[in-house]
Every structure is written in C-alpha cells, then in structure tokens.
PDB file of C-alpha atoms and ligand atoms in Angstrom:
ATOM      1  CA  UNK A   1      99.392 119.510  91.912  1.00 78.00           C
ATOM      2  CA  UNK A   2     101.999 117.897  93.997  1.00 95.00           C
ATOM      3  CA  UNK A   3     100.709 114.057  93.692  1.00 98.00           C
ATOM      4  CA  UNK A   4     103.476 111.234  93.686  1.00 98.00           C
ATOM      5  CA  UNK A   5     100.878 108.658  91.653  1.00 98.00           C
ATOM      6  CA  UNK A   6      99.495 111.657  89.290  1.00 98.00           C
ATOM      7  CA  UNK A   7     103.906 112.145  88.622  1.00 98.00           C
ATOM      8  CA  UNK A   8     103.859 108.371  87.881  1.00 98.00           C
ATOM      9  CA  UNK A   9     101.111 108.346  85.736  1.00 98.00           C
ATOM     10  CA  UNK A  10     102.919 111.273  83.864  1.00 97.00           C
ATOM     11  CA  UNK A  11     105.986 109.849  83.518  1.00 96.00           C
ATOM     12  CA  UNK A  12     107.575 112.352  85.662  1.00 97.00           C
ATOM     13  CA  UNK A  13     108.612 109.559  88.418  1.00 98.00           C
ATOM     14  CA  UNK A  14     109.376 106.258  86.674  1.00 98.00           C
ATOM     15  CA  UNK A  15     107.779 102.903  87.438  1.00 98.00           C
ATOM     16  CA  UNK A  16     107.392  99.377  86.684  1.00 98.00           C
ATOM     17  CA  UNK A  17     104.519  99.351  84.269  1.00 98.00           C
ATOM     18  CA  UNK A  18     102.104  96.337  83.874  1.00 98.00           C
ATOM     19  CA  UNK A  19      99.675  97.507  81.554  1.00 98.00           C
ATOM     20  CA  UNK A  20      98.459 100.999  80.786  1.00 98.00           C
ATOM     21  CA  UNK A  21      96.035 102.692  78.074  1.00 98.00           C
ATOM     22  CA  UNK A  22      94.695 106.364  77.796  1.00 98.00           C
ATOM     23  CA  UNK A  23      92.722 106.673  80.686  1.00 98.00           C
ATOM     24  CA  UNK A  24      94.505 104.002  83.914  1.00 98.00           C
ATOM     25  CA  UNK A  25      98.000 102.668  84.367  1.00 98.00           C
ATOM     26  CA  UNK A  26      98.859  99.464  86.186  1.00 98.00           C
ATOM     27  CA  UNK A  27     102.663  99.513  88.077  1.00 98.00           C
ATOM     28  CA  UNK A  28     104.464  97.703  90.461  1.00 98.00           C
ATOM     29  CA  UNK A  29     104.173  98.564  94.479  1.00 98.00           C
ATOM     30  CA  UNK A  30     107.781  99.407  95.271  1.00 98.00           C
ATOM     31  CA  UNK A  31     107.233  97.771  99.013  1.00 98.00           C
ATOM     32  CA  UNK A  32     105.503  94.712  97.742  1.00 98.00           C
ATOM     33  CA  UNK A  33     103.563  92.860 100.387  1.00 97.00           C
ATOM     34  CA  UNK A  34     103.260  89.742  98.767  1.00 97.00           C
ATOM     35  CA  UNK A  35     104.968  87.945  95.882  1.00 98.00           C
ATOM     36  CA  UNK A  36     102.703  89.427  93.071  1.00 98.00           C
ATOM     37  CA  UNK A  37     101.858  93.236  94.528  1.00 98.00           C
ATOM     38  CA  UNK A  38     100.753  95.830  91.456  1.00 98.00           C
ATOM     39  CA  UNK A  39      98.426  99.212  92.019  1.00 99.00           C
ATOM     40  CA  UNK A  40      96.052 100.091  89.254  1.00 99.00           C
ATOM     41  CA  UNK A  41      95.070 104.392  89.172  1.00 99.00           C
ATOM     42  CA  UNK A  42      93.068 106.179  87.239  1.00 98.00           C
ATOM     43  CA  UNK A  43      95.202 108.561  85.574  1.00 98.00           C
ATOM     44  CA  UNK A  44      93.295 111.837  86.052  1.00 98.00           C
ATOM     45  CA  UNK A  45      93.475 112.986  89.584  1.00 98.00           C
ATOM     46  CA  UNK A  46      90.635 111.506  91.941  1.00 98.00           C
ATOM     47  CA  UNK A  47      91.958 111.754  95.971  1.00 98.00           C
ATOM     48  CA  UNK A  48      89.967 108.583  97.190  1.00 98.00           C
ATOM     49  CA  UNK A  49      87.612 106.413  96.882  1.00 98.00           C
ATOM     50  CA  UNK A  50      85.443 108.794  99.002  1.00 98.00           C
ATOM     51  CA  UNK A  51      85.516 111.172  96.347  1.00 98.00           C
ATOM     52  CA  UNK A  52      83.642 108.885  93.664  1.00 98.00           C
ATOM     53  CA  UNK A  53      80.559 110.018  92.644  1.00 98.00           C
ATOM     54  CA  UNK A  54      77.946 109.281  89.452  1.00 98.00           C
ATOM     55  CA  UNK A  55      79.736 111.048  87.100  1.00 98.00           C
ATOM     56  CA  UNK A  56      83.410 110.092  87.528  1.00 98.00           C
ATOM     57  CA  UNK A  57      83.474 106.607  88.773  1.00 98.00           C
ATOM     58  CA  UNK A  58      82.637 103.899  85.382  1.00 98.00           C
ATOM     59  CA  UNK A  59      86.937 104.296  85.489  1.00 98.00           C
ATOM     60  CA  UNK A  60      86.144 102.078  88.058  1.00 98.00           C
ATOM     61  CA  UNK A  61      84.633  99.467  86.283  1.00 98.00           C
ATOM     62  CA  UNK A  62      87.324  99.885  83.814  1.00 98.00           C
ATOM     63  CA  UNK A  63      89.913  98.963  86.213  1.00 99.00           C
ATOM     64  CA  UNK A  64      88.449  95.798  87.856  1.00 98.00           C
ATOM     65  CA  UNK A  65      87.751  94.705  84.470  1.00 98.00           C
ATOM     66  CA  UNK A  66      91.721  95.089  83.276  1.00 98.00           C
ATOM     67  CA  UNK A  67      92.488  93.560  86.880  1.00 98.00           C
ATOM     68  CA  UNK A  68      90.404  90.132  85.538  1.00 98.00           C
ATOM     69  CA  UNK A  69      92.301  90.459  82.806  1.00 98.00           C
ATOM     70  CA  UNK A  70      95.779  90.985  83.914  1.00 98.00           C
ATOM     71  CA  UNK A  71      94.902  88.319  86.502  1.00 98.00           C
ATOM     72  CA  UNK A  72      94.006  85.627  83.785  1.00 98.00           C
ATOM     73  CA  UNK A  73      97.537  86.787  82.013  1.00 98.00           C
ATOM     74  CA  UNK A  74      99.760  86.600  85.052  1.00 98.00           C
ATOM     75  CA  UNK A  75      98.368  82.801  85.554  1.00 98.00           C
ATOM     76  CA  UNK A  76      96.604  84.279  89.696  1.00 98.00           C
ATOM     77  CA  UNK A  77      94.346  80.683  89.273  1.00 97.00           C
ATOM     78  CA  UNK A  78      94.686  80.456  93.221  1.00 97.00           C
ATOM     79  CA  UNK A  79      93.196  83.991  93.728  1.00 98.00           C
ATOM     80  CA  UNK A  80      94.395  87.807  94.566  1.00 98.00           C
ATOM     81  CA  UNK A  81      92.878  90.614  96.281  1.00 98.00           C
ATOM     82  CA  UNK A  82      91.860  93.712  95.601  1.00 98.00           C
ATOM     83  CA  UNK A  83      92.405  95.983  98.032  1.00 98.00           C
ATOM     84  CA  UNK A  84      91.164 100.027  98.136  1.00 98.00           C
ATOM     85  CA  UNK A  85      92.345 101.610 101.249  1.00 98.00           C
ATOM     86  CA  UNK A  86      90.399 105.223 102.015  1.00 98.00           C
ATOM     87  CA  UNK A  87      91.508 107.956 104.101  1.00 98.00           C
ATOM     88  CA  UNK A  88      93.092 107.609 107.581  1.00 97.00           C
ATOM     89  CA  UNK A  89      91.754 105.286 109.126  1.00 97.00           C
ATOM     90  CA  UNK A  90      91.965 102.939 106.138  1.00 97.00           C
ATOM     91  CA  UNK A  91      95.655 102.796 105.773  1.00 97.00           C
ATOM     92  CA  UNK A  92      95.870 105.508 102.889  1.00 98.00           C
ATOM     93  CA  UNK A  93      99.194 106.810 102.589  1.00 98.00           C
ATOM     94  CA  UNK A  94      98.821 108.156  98.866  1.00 98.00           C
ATOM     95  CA  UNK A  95      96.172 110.715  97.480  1.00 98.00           C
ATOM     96  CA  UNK A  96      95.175 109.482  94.535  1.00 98.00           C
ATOM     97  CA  UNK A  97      93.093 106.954  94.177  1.00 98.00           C
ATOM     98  CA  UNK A  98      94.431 103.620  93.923  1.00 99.00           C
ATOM     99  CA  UNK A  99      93.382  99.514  94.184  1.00 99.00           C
ATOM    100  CA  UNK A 100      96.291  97.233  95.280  1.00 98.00           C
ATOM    101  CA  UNK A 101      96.344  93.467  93.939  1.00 98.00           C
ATOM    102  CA  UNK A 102      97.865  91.110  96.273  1.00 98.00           C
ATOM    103  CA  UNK A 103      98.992  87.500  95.056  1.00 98.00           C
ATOM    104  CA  UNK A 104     101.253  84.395  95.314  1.00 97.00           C
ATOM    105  CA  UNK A 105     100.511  83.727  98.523  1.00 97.00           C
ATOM    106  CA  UNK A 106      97.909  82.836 100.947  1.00 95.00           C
ATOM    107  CA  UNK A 107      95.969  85.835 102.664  1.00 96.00           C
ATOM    108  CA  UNK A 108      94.832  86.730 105.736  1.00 94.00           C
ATOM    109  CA  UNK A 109      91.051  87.825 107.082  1.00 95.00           C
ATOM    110  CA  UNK A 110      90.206  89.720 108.142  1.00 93.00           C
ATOM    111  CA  UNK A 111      92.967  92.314 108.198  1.00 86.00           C
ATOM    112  CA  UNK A 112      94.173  94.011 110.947  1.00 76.00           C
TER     113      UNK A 112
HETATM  114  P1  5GP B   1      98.195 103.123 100.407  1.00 78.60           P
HETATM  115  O1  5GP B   1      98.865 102.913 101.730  1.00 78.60           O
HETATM  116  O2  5GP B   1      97.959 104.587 100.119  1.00 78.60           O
HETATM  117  O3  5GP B   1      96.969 102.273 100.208  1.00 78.60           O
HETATM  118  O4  5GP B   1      99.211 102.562  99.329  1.00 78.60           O
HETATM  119  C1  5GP B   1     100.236 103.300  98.769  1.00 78.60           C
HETATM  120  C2  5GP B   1     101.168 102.305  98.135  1.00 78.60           C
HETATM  121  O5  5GP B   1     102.019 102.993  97.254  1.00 78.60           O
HETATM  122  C3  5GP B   1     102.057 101.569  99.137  1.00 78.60           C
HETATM  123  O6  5GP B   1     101.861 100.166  99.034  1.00 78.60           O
HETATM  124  C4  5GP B   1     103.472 101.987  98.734  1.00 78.60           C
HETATM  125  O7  5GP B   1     104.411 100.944  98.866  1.00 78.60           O
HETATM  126  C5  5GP B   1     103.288 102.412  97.296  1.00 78.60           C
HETATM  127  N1  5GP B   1     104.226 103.437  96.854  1.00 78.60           N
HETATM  128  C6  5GP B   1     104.562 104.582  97.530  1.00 78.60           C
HETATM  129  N2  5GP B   1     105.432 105.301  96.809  1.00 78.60           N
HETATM  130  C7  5GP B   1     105.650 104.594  95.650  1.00 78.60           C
HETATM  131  C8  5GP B   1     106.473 104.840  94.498  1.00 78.60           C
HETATM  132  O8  5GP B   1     107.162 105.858  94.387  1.00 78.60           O
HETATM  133  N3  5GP B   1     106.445 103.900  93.518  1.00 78.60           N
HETATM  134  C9  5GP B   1     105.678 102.764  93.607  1.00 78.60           C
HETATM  135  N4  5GP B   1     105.745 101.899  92.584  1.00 78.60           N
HETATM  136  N5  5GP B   1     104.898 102.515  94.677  1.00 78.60           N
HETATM  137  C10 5GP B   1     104.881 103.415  95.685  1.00 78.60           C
HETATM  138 ZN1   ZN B   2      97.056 112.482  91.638  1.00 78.60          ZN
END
C-alpha cells in the first residue's frame, strides 16, 4: 500500500522518533505548527478516525495514554492539544490515522 505514515512507521521514510514500541510510533511533524508539534500513529494501517470501530480502536487508548506520558516527560505543565483531523473537511491531508500534539505556545479556539 502506498501510505507515506505506514513507510514511516516501517522505516522506509526516516523520521524524528519520540517514542515508539511494537504496536504505535511517536515522530516529529516536519511543518511544525507550534514550538513542540509530534504525531502519534498506530502502526498497522487504519485510514481515519472514521474507520474505528469495536474491534480495532483500544490502540487508541494506548496512544492518549503514551501522549500523558510523553507530555509529563517533555515538562507540557502549561498544556498541549490533541488534535485528530478526519477526512476532507477536517483538514486530513494523510491516510493513516494520526493525532497531532501541539505545545509551547498559547492556542487558539476554536479553530478555523
Ligand atoms: P493532517 O493534515 O493529515 O492532519 O496532518 C498531516 C501532517 O503530517 C501534517 O502536519 C504534515 O506536516 C505532516 N507530514 C506530512 N508529511 C510528513 C513527513 O514526511 N514527515 C513528517 N514527520 N511529517 C509529515
Ligand atoms: Zn498507512
């Protein structure tokens, strides 16, 4: 399958890794929208959000629970965001599932 973030989670593309175990990795955005900007993705294939269901989504869970903790080790006391964007309308540029964590700075809301 021709997926840029299923190339980075192979190793295929190279990134800035954060943190990563066997089943999510945690890299660097390349266009970083604020002074701490890293995307956590599962590492098997899911396209969006949209296509979460019962069975596939505790990685989920998994990653907002390594966000806490990656939070709590990059010293993000003042906040960050999570932010999922899903299909067209909701900004998604990338097919794979993916949460962006925005920090260092103060943000806006409600988007635009
Ligand atoms: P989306 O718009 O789909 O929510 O977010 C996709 C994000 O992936 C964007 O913030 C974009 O800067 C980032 N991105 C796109 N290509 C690459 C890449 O090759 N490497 C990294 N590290 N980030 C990328
Ligand atoms: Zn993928």
């Amino acid at each position: 399958m021709d997926c840029l973030f299923c190339k980075i989670a192979g190793g295929e593309i190279p990134s800035k890794k954060l943190y990563e175990d066997d089943s999510i990795l945690a890299f660097y955005d390349v266009d970083p929208q604020a002074p701490v900007h890293f995307l956590v993705i599962p590492k098997a294939h899911i396209a969006s959000c949209d296509e979460l269901t019962e069975e596939n989504s505790a990685i989920v869970a998994h990653i907002f629970a390594t966000i806490a903790k990656l939070a709590g080790e990059l010293g993000l006391k003042d906040g960050y965001r999570i932010v999922n964007n899903c299909g067209k309308d909701g900004g998604q540029t990338v097919g794979h599932l993916h949460f962006h964590v925005l920090a260092g700075r103060s943000l806006a809301w409600p988007p635009g």
